[in-house]
Coordinates of C-alpha atoms and ligand atoms in Angstrom, one line a residue:
X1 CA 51.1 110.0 108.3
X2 CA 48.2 112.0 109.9
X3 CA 45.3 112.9 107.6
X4 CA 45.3 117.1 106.9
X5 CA 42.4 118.8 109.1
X6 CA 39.9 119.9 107.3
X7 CA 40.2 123.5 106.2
X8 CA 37.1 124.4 108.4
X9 CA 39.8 123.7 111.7
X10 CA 41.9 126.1 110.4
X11 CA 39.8 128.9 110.2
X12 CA 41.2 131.6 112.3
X13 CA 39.0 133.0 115.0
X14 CA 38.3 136.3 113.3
X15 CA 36.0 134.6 110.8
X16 CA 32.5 134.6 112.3
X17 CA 30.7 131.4 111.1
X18 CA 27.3 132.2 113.3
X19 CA 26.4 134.9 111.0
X20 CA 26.3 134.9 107.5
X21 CA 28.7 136.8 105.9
X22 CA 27.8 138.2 102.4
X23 CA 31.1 137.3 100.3
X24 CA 30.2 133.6 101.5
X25 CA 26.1 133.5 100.1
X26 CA 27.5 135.0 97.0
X27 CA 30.2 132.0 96.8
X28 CA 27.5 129.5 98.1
X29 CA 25.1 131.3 95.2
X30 CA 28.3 130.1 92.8
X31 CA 28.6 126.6 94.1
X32 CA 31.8 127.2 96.3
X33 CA 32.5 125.2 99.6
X34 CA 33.5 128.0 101.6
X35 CA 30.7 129.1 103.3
X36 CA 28.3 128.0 106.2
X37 CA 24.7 126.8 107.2
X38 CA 23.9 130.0 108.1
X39 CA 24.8 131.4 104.4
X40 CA 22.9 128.5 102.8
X41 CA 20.0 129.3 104.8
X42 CA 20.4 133.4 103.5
X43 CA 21.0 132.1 100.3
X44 CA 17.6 130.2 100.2
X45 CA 15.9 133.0 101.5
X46 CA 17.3 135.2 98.5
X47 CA 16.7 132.9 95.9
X48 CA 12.8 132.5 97.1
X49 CA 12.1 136.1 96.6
X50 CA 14.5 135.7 93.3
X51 CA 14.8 132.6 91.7
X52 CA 16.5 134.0 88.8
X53 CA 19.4 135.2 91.0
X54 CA 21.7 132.5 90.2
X55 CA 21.6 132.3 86.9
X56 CA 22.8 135.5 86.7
X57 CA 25.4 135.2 89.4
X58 CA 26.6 132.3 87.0
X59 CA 27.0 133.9 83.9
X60 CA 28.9 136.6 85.7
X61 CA 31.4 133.6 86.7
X62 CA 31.5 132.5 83.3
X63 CA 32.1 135.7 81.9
X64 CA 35.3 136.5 84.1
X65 CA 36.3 132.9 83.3
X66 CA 36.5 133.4 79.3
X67 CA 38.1 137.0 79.7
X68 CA 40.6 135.8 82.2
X69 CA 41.3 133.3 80.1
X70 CA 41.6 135.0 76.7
X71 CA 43.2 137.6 78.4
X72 CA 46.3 135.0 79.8
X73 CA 46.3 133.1 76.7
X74 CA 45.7 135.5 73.5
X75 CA 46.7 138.5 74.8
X76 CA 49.6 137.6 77.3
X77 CA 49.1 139.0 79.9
X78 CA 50.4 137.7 83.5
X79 CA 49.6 140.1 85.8
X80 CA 46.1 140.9 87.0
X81 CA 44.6 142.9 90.0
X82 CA 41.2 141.7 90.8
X83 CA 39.2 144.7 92.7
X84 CA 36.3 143.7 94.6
X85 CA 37.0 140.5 94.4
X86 CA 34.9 138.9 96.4
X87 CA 36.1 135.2 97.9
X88 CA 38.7 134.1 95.9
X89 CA 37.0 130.7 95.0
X90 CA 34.5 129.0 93.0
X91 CA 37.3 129.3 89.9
X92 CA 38.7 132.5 90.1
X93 CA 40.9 134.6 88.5
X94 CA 44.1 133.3 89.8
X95 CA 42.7 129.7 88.9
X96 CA 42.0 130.6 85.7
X97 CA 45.0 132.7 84.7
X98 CA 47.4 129.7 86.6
X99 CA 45.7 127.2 84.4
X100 CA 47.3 129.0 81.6
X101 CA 50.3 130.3 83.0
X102 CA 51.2 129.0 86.1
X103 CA 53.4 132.2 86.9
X104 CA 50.5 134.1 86.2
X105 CA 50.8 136.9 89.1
X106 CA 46.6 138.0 91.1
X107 CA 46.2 140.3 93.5
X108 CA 42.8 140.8 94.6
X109 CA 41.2 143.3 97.0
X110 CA 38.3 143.8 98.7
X111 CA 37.1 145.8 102.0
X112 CA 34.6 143.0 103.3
X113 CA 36.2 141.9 106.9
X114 CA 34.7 138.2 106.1
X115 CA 36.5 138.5 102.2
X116 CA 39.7 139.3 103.9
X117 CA 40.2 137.1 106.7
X118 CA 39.3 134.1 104.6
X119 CA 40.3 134.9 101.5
X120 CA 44.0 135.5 102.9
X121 CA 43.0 131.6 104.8
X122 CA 42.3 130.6 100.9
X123 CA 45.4 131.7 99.6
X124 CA 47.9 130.8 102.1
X125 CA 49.1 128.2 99.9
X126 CA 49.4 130.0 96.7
X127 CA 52.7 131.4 95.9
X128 CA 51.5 133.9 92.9
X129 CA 48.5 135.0 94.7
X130 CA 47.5 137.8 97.2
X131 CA 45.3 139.4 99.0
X132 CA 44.8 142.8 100.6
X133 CA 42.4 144.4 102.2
X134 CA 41.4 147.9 99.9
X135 CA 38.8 150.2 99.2
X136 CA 38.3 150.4 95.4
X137 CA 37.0 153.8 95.4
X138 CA 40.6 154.7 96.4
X139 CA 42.9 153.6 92.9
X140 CA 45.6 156.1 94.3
X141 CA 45.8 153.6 97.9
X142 CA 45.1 150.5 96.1
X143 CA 48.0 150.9 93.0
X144 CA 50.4 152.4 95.9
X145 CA 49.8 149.3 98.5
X146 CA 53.0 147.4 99.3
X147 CA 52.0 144.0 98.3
X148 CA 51.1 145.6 94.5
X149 CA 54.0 147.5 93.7
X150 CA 55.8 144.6 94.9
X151 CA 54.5 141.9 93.0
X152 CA 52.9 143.6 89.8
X153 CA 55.2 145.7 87.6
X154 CA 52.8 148.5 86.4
X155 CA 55.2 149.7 83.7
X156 CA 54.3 146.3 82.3
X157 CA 50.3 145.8 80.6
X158 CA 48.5 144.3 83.4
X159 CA 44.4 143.5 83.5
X160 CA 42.1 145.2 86.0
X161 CA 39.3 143.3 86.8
X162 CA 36.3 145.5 87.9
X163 CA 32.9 142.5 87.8
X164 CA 29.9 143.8 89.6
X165 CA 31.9 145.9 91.5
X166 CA 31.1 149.6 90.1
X167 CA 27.7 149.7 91.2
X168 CA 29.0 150.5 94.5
X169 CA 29.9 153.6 93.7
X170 CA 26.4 155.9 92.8
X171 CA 27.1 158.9 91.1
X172 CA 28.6 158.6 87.6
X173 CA 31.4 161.2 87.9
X174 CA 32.3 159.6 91.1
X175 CA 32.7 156.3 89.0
X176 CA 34.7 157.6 86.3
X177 CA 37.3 159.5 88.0
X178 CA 37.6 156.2 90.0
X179 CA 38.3 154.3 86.5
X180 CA 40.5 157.0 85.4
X181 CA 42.1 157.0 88.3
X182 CA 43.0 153.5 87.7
X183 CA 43.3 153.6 83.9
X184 CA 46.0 156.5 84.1
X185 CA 48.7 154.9 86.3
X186 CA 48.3 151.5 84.3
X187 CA 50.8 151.1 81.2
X188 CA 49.7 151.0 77.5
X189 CA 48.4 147.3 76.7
X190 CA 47.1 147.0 79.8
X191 CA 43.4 146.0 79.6
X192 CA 40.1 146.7 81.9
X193 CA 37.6 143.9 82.1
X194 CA 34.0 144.7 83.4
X195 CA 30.9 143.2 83.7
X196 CA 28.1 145.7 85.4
X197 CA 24.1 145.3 85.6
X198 CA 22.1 147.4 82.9
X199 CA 19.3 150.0 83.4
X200 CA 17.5 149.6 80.5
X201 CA 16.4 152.4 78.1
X202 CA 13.5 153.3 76.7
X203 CA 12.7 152.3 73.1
X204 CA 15.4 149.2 74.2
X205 CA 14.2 146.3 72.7
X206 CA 11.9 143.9 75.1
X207 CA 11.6 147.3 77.5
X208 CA 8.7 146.6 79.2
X209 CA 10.6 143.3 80.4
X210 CA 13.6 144.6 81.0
X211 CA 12.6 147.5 83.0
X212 CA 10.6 144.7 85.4
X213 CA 14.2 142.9 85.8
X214 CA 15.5 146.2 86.3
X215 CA 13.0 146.8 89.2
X216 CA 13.8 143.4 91.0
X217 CA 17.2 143.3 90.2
X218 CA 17.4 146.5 92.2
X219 CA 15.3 145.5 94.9
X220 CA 17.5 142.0 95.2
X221 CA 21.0 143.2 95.4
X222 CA 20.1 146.6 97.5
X223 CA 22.8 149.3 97.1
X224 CA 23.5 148.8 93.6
X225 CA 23.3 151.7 90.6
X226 CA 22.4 150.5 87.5
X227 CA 23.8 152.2 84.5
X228 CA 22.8 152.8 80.6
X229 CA 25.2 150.8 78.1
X230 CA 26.5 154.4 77.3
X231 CA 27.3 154.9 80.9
X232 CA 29.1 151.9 81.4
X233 CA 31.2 152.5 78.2
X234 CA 32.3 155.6 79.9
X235 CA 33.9 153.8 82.8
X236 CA 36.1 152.4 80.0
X237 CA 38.4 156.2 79.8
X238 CA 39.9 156.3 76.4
X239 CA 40.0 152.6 75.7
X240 CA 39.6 150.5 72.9
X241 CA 36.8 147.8 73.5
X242 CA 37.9 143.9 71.9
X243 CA 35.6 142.6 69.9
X244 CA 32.1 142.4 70.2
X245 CA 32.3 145.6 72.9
X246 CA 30.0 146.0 75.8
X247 CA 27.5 143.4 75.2
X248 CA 25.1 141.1 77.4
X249 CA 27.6 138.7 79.0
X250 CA 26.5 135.5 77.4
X251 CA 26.9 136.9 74.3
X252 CA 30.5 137.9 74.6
X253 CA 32.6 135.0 72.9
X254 CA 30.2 132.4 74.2
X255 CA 31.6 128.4 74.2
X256 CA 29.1 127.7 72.4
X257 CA 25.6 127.4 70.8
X258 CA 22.9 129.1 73.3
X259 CA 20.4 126.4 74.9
X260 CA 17.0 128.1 76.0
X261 CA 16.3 131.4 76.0
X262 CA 18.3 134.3 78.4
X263 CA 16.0 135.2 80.9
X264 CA 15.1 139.4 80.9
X265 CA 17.5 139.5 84.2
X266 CA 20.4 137.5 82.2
X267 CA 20.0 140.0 79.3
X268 CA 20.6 142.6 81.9
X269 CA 24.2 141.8 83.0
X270 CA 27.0 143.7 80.2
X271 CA 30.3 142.8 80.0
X272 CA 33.1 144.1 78.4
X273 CA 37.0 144.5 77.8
X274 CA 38.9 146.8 76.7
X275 CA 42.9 147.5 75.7
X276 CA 44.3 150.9 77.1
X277 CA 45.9 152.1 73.2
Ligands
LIG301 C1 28.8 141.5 93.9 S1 30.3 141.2 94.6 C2 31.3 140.8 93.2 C3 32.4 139.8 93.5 C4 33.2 139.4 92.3 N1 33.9 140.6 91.7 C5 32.4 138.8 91.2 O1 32.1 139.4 90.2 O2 32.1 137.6 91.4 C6 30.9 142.8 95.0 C7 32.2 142.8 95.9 O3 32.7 144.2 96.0 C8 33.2 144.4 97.3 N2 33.1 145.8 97.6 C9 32.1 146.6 97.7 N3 32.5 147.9 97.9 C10 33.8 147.9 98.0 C11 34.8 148.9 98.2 N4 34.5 150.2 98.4 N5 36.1 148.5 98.2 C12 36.5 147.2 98.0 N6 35.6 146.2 97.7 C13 34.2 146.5 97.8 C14 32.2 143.5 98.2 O4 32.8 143.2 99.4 C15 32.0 142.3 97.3 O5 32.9 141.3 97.6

């Protein structure tokens, strides 16, 4: 029996390993495998101007790990679209949800040529997983593509994972009618989990700190509008949040007993989830 190449062989041409491709830092940033020298070598670069970057890259993870889990276990669901999804490693939703219910049905989507063309690489194997390319500005394009009407039922509750992914999109109004774009077509039960950077505001307790996070947090991730908590509950049309609300993403369910303190960038990432009534 010959030994299985090494999934770096099989890598179709169309992913470019002499540049590095954003999707991979940010998995390299996670401690995934799929990504390159040349990532590793951004990533440092990153992490020297902000050391604090992965921390808070992490508790991102860890937030979409306990919502996606809670969210397969207590609340049942088994059918979850995954926007933005960046590379599908580094346990990710369909991991997660699979761990609880192996039928558990993902579909992620993302527009980055480097997300597609691997992710689809990643998944080949996977018979409750897929990938397609989509713009998540567009909810109309993305609910109507092929691959989701055929595998999710969305007269059944599904869970639309939005994490980090809202910044993209600058002006608030813009944002919302993307969310109710979304929120509308999906059936009652069907939940909305989010996690999306804070702008702090003044009187905010720690505000002097926060608003220096604020500043390099802004500066790091270049493109990204941060939002008041009030904003972000917004995004959330006519939903109910699950307990605790929108809250700093450590502190949502947490597995247990804080070690150290969160640093002010940390204290800057809010997360929530919310049930469509
Ligand atoms: C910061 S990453 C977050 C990845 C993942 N959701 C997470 O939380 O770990 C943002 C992702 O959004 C994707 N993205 C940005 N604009 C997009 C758009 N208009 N349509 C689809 N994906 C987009 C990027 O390619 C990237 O993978």
């Amino acid at each position: 029996m010959t030994a299985p190449e090494p999934r770096a062989h099989r890598l179709p041409p169309q992913i470019d390993t002499s540049k590095p491709s954003l999707a991979r830092v940010y998995d390299a940033l996670l401690g995934g495998k799929d990504n390159f020298d040349v990532d590793r070598a951004l990533l440092a670069q990153m992490v020297e101007l902000t050391p604090e970057m992965p921390a808070v890259a992490r508790a991102n993870r860890r937030w979409l790990i306990r919502a996606v889990r809670w969210l397969a276990r207590d609340a049942g669901i088994d059918q979850f679209l995954d926007v933005g999804s960046g590379l599908p490693t580094a346990e990710n939703t369909h991991e997660v949800a699979q761990s609880v219910n192996p039928e558990a049905v993902v579909v992620y989507a993302d527009n980055d040529p480097a997300v597609i063309a691997h992710g689809r690489v990643l998944l080949e194997d996977n018979e409750h997983t897929y990938f397609i390319p989509g713009d998540l500005t567009k909810p109309e394009e993305i609910l109507s593509d092929p691959v989701v009407t055929s595998h999710l039922d969305l007269d059944r509750p599904i869970a639309l994972l939005q994490c980090l992914t809202v910044h993209h999109i600058p002006d608030l109004a813009d944002a919302q009618r993307v969310m109710a774009g979304y929120v509308d077509r999906m059936a009652s039960g069907s939940y909305v989990g989010m996690t999306h950077a804070e702008r702090p505001e003044p009187g905010s307790e720690g505000y002097e700190e926060l608003w220096q996070a604020y500043e390099k947090f802004r500066e790091a991730s270049a493109g990204f509008t941060l939002r008041t908590r009030d904003e972000i509950a917004s995004l959330f049309p006519g939903m109910e949040f699950v307990e605790p609300g929108l809250v700093v993403a450590d502190d949502w369910w947490p597995e247990g007993p804080r070690v150290g303190e969160l640093s002010p960038m940390a204290r800057l990432m809010t997360a929530g989830l919310a049930r469509k009534p």
